[in-house]
JSON list of C-alpha atoms and ligand atoms in Angstrom, two decimals:
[
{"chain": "A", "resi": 17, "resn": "UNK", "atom": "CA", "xyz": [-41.03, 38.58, 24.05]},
{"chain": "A", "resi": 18, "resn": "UNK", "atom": "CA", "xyz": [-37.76, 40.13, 24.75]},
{"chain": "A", "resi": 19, "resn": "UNK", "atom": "CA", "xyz": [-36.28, 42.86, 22.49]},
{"chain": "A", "resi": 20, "resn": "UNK", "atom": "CA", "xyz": [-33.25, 40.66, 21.32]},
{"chain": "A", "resi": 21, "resn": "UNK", "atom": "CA", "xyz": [-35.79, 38.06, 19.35]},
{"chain": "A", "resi": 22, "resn": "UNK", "atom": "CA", "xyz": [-38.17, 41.03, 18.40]},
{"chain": "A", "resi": 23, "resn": "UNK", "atom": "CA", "xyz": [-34.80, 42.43, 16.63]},
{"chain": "A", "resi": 24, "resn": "UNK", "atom": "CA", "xyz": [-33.40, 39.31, 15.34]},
{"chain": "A", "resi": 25, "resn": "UNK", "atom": "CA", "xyz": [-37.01, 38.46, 13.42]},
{"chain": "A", "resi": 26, "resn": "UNK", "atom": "CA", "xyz": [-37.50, 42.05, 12.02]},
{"chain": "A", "resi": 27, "resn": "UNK", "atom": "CA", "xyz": [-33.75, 41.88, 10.52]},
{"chain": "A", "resi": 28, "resn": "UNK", "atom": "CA", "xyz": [-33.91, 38.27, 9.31]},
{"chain": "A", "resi": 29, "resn": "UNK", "atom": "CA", "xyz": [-37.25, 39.26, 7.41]},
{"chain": "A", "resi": 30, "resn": "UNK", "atom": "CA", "xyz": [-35.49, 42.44, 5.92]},
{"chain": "A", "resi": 31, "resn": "UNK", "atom": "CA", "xyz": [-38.15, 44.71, 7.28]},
{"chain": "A", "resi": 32, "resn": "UNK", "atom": "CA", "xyz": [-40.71, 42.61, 4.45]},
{"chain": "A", "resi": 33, "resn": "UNK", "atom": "CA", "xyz": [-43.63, 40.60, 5.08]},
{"chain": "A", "resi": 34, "resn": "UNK", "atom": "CA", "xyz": [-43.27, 37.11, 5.23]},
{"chain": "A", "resi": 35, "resn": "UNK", "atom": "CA", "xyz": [-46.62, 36.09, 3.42]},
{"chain": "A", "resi": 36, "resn": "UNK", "atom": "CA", "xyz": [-47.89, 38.92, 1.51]},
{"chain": "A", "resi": 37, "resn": "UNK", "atom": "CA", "xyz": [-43.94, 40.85, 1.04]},
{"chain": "A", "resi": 38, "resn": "UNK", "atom": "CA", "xyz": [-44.64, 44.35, 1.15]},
{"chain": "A", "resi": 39, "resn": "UNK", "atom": "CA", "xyz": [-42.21, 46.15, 2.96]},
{"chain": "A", "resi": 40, "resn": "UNK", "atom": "CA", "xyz": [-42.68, 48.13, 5.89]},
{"chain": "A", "resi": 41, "resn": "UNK", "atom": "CA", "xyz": [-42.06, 51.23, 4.50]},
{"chain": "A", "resi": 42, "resn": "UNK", "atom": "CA", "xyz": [-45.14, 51.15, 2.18]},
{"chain": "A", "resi": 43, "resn": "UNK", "atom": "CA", "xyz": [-47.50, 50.72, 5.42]},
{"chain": "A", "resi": 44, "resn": "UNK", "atom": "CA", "xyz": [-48.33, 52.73, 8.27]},
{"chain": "A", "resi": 45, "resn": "UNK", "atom": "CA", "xyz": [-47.96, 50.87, 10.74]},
{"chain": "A", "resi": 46, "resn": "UNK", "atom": "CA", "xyz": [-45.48, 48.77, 12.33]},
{"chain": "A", "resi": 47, "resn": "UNK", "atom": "CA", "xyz": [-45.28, 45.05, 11.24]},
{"chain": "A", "resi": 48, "resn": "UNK", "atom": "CA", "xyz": [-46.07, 42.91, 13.75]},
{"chain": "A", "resi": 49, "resn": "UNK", "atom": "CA", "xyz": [-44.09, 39.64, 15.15]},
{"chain": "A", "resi": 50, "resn": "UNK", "atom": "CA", "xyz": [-46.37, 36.35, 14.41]},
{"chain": "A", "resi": 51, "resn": "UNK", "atom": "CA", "xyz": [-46.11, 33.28, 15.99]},
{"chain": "A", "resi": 52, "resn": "UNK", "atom": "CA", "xyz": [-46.51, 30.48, 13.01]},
{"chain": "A", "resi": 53, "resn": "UNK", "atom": "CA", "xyz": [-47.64, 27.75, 14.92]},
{"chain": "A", "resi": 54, "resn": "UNK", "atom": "CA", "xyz": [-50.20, 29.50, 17.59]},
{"chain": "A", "resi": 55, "resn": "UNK", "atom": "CA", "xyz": [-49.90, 30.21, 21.15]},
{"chain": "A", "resi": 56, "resn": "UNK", "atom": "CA", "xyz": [-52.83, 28.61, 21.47]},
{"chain": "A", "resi": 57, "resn": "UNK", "atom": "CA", "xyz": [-51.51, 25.38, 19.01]},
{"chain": "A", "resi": 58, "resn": "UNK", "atom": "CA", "xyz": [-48.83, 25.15, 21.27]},
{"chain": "A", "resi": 59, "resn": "UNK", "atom": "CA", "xyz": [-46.27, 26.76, 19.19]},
{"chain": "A", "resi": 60, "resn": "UNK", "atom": "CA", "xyz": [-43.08, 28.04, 20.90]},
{"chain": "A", "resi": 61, "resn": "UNK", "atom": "CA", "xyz": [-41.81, 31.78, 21.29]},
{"chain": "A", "resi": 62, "resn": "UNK", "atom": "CA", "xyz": [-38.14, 30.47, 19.08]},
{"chain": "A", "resi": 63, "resn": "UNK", "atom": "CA", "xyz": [-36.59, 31.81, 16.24]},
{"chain": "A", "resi": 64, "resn": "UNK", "atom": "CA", "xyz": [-37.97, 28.96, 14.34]},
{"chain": "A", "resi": 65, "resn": "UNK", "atom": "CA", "xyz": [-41.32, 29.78, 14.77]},
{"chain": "A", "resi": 66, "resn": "UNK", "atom": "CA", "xyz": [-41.61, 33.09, 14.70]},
{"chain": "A", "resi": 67, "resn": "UNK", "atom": "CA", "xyz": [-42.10, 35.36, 10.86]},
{"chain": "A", "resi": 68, "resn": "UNK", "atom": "CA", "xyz": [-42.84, 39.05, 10.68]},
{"chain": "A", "resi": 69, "resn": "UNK", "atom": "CA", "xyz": [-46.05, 39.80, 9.11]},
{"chain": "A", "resi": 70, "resn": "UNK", "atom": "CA", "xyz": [-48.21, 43.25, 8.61]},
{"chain": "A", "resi": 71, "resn": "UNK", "atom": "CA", "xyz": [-50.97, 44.29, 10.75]},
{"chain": "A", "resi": 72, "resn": "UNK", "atom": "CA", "xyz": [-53.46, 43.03, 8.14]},
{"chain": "A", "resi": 73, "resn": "UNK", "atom": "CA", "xyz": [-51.84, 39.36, 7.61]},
{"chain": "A", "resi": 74, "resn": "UNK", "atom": "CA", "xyz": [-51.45, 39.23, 11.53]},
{"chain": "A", "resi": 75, "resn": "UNK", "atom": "CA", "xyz": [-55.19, 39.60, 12.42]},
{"chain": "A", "resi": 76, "resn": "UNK", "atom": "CA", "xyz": [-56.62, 37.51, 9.27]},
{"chain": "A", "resi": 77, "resn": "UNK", "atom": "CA", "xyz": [-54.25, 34.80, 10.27]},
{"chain": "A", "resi": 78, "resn": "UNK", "atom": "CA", "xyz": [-54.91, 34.48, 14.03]},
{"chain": "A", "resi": 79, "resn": "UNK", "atom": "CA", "xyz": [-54.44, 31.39, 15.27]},
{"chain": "A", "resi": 80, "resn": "UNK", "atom": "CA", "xyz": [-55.04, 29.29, 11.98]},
{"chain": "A", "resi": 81, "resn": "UNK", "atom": "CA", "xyz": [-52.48, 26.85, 11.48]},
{"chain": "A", "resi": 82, "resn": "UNK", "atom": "CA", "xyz": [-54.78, 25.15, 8.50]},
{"chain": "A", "resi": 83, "resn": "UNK", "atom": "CA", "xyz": [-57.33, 25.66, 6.08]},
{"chain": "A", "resi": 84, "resn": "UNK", "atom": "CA", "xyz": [-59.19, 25.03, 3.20]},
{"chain": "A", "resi": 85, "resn": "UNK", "atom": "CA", "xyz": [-58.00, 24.71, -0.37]},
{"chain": "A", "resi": 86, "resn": "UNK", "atom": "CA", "xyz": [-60.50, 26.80, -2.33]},
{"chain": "A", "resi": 87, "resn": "UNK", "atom": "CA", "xyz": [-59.94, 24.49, -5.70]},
{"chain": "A", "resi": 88, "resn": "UNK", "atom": "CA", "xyz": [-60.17, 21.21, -3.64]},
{"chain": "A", "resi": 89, "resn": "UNK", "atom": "CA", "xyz": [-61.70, 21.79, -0.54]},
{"chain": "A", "resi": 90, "resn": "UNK", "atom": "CA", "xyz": [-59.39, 19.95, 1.33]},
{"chain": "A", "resi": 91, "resn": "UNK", "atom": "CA", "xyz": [-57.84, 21.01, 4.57]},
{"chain": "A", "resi": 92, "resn": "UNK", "atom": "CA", "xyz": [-54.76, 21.80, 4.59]},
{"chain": "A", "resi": 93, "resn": "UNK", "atom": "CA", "xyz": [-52.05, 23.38, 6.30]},
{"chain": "A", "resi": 94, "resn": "UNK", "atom": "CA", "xyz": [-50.88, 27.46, 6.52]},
{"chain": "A", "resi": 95, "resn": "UNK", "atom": "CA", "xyz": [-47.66, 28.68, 4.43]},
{"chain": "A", "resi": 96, "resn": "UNK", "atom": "CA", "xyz": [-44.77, 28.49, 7.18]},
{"chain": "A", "resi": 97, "resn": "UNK", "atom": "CA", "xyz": [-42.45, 31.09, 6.39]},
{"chain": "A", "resi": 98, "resn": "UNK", "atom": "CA", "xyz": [-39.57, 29.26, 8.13]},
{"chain": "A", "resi": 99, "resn": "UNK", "atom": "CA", "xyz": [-39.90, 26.19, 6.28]},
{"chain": "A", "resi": 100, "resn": "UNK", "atom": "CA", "xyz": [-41.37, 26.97, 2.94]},
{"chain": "A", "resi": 101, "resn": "UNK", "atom": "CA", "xyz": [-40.32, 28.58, 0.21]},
{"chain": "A", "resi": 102, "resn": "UNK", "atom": "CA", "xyz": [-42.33, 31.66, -0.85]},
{"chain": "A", "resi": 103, "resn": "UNK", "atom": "CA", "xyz": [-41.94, 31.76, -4.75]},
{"chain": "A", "resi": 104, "resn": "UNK", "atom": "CA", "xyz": [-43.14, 27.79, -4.72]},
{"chain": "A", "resi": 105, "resn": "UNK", "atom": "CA", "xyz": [-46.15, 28.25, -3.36]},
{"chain": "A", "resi": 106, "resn": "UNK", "atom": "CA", "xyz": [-47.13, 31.98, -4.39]},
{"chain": "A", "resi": 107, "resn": "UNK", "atom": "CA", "xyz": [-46.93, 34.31, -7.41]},
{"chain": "A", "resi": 108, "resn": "UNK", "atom": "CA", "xyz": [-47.71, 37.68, -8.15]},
{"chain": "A", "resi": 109, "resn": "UNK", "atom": "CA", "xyz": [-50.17, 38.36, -10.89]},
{"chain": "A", "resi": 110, "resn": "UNK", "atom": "CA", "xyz": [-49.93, 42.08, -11.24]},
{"chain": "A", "resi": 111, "resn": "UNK", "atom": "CA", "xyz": [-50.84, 43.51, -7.65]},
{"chain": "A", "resi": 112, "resn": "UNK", "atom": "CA", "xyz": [-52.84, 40.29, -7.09]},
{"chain": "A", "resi": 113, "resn": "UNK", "atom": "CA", "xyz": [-50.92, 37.19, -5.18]},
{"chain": "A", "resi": 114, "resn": "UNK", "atom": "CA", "xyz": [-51.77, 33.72, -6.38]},
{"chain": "A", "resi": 115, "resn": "UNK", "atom": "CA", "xyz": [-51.62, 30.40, -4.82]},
{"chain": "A", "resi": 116, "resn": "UNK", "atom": "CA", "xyz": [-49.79, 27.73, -6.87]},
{"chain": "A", "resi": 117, "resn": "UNK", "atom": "CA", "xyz": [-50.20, 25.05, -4.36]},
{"chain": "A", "resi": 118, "resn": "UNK", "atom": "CA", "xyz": [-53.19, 23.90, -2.21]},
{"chain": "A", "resi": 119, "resn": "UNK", "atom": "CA", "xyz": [-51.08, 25.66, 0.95]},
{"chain": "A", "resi": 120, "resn": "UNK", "atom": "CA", "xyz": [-50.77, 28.61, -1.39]},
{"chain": "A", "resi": 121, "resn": "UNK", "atom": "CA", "xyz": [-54.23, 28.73, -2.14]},
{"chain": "A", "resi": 122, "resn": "UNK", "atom": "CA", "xyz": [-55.55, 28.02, 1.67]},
{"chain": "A", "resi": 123, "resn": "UNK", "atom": "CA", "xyz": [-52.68, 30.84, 2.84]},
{"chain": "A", "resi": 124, "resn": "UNK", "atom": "CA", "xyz": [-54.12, 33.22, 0.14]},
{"chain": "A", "resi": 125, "resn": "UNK", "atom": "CA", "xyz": [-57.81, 32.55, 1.18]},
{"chain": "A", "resi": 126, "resn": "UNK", "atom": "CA", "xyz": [-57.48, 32.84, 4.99]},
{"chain": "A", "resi": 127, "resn": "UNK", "atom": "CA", "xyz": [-55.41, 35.29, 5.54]},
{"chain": "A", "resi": 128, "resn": "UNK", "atom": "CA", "xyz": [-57.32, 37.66, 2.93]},
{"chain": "A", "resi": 129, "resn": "UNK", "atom": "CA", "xyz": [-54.51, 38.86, 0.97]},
{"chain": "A", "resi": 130, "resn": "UNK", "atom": "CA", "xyz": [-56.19, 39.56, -2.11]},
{"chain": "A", "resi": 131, "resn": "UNK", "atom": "CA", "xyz": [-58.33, 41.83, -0.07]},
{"chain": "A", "resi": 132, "resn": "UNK", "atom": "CA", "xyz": [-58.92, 45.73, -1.12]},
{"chain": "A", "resi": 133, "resn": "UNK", "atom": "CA", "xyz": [-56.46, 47.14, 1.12]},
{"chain": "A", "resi": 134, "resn": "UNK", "atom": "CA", "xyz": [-53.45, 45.20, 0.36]},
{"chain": "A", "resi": 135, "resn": "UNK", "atom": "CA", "xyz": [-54.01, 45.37, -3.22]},
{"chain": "A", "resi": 136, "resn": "UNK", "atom": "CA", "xyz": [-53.98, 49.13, -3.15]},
{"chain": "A", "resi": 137, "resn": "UNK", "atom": "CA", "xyz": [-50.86, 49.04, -0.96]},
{"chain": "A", "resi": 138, "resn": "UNK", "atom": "CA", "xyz": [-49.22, 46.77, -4.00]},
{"chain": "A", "resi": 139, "resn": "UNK", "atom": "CA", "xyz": [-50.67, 48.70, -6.73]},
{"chain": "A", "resi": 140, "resn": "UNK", "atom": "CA", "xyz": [-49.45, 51.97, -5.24]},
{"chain": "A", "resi": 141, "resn": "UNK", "atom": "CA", "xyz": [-45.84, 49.81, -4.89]},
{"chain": "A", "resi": 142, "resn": "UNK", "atom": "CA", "xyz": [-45.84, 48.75, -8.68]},
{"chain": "A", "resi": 143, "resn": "UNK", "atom": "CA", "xyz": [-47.02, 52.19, -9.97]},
{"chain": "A", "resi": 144, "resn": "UNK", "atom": "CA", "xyz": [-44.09, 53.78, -8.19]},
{"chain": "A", "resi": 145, "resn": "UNK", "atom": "CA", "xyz": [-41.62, 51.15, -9.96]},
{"chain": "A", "resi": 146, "resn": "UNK", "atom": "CA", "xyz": [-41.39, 48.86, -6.99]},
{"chain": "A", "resi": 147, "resn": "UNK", "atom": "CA", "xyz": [-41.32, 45.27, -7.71]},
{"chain": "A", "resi": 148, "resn": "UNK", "atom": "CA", "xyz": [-42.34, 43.18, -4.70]},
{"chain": "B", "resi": 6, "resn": "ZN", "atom": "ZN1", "xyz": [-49.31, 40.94, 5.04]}
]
Protein backbone atom coordinates (compact mmCIF):
# COMPACT_ATOMS: atom_id res chain seq x y z
CA UNK A 1 0.00 0.00 0.00
CA UNK A 2 1.76 3.12 -0.83
CA UNK A 3 2.55 5.78 1.84
CA UNK A 4 0.21 8.49 0.24
CA UNK A 5 -3.14 6.23 1.09
CA UNK A 6 -1.49 4.94 4.40
CA UNK A 7 -1.37 8.92 5.23
CA UNK A 8 -4.56 9.97 3.80
CA UNK A 9 -6.55 7.06 6.04
CA UNK A 10 -4.62 7.80 9.33
CA UNK A 11 -5.55 11.71 8.89
CA UNK A 12 -9.13 11.20 7.70
CA UNK A 13 -9.66 8.91 10.91
CA UNK A 14 -8.03 11.67 13.17
CA UNK A 15 -5.51 9.25 14.53
CA UNK A 16 -9.00 7.35 16.30
CA UNK A 17 -10.29 4.03 15.77
CA UNK A 18 -12.92 3.58 13.49
CA UNK A 19 -14.95 0.84 15.45
CA UNK A 20 -13.98 0.86 18.95
CA UNK A 21 -12.61 5.07 18.93
CA UNK A 22 -9.82 5.11 21.17
CA UNK A 23 -7.21 7.17 20.01
CA UNK A 24 -3.86 6.21 19.24
CA UNK A 25 -2.27 7.87 21.82
CA UNK A 26 -3.88 5.74 24.60
CA UNK A 27 -2.30 2.44 22.92
CA UNK A 28 1.02 1.19 22.37
CA UNK A 29 1.11 0.36 19.37
CA UNK A 30 0.54 1.71 16.06
CA UNK A 31 -3.04 1.47 14.59
CA UNK A 32 -3.19 -0.50 11.83
CA UNK A 33 -4.81 0.20 8.16
CA UNK A 34 -7.92 -2.35 7.62
CA UNK A 35 -9.34 -3.26 4.59
CA UNK A 36 -13.40 -3.26 5.25
CA UNK A 37 -14.39 -5.48 2.70
CA UNK A 38 -11.46 -8.34 2.77
CA UNK A 39 -8.68 -9.04 0.53
CA UNK A 40 -9.84 -12.18 0.47
CA UNK A 41 -13.85 -10.86 -0.16
CA UNK A 42 -12.53 -9.13 -2.93
CA UNK A 43 -12.47 -5.78 -1.46
CA UNK A 44 -10.29 -3.10 -3.13
CA UNK A 45 -7.07 -1.27 -1.71
CA UNK A 46 -9.34 2.55 -2.28
CA UNK A 47 -9.99 5.17 -0.04
CA UNK A 48 -13.45 3.90 0.17
CA UNK A 49 -12.66 0.83 1.61
CA UNK A 50 -10.13 1.28 3.70
CA UNK A 51 -10.75 2.52 7.98
CA UNK A 52 -8.00 2.65 10.55
CA UNK A 53 -8.50 0.35 13.33
CA UNK A 54 -6.19 -0.78 16.52
CA UNK A 55 -4.14 -3.80 16.64
CA UNK A 56 -6.84 -5.53 18.72
CA UNK A 57 -9.99 -4.64 16.33
CA UNK A 58 -7.64 -5.54 13.30
CA UNK A 59 -6.93 -9.21 14.29
CA UNK A 60 -10.58 -9.96 15.86
CA UNK A 61 -11.99 -8.66 12.66
CA UNK A 62 -9.93 -10.52 10.03
CA UNK A 63 -11.57 -11.12 7.15
CA UNK A 64 -15.27 -11.08 8.51
CA UNK A 65 -17.40 -9.05 6.47
CA UNK A 66 -20.67 -10.60 8.48
CA UNK A 67 -21.86 -12.08 11.47
CA UNK A 68 -24.21 -13.02 13.87
CA UNK A 69 -26.64 -10.85 15.80
CA UNK A 70 -26.31 -12.11 19.37
CA UNK A 71 -30.19 -11.01 20.22
CA UNK A 72 -31.48 -12.55 16.91
CA UNK A 73 -29.16 -14.84 15.60
CA UNK A 74 -29.35 -13.67 12.31
CA UNK A 75 -26.46 -13.04 10.03
CA UNK A 76 -25.72 -10.04 9.32
CA UNK A 77 -23.32 -7.75 7.98
CA UNK A 78 -19.95 -5.88 9.78
CA UNK A 79 -20.17 -1.98 10.77
CA UNK A 80 -18.51 -0.22 7.60
CA UNK A 81 -16.88 2.72 8.81
CA UNK A 82 -17.13 4.45 5.41
CA UNK A 83 -20.70 4.09 5.06
CA UNK A 84 -22.21 3.95 8.47
CA UNK A 85 -22.61 6.12 10.97
CA UNK A 86 -20.92 5.24 14.29
CA UNK A 87 -23.25 6.86 17.01
CA UNK A 88 -26.39 4.91 15.11
CA UNK A 89 -25.29 1.79 15.54
CA UNK A 90 -23.05 1.99 18.83
CA UNK A 91 -23.09 3.62 22.28
CA UNK A 92 -20.94 3.83 25.09
CA UNK A 93 -22.19 2.57 28.38
CA UNK A 94 -19.49 3.68 30.72
CA UNK A 95 -16.17 1.99 29.32
CA UNK A 96 -18.42 -0.70 27.79
CA UNK A 97 -19.59 -0.18 23.89
CA UNK A 98 -23.09 -1.31 23.04
CA UNK A 99 -24.72 -2.36 19.91
CA UNK A 100 -28.00 -0.57 19.13
CA UNK A 101 -28.56 -2.30 15.92
CA UNK A 102 -28.24 -5.99 14.83
CA UNK A 103 -24.82 -4.67 12.79
CA UNK A 104 -23.96 -3.04 16.08
CA UNK A 105 -24.45 -5.97 18.00
CA UNK A 106 -22.69 -8.54 15.34
CA UNK A 107 -19.65 -5.68 15.07
CA UNK A 108 -19.51 -5.66 18.95
CA UNK A 109 -19.53 -9.54 19.21
CA UNK A 110 -16.92 -10.38 16.51
CA UNK A 111 -14.59 -8.13 16.78
CA UNK A 112 -14.43 -8.57 20.76
CA UNK A 113 -14.60 -5.10 21.81
CA UNK A 114 -16.02 -5.54 25.06
CA UNK A 115 -13.06 -7.69 25.73
CA UNK A 116 -10.67 -7.09 28.99
CA UNK A 117 -8.09 -5.23 27.29
CA UNK A 118 -9.97 -2.61 25.55
CA UNK A 119 -12.08 -1.96 28.44
CA UNK A 120 -9.09 -1.17 30.58
CA UNK A 121 -7.69 1.01 27.78
CA UNK A 122 -11.30 3.02 28.01
CA UNK A 123 -11.52 2.94 31.64
CA UNK A 124 -8.00 4.28 32.03
CA UNK A 125 -9.35 7.05 29.15
CA UNK A 126 -12.53 8.04 31.25
CA UNK A 127 -10.67 8.08 34.63
CA UNK A 128 -8.22 10.55 33.18
CA UNK A 129 -11.29 12.85 31.98
CA UNK A 130 -11.23 11.64 28.42
CA UNK A 131 -14.49 11.19 26.81
CA UNK A 132 -14.29 8.85 23.81
ZN1 LIG B 1 -10.26 -1.15 18.14
Amino acid sequence: MNRELVRAVRERAAERREYCCIPQFALPLPFQIDHVIAEQQGGKTVPGNLALACPHCNRYKGPNIAALDPESGQLVRLFHPRTDIWTDHFEFQRERTLGKTPVGRATVQVMAINASEPLRFRLELLRAGITL
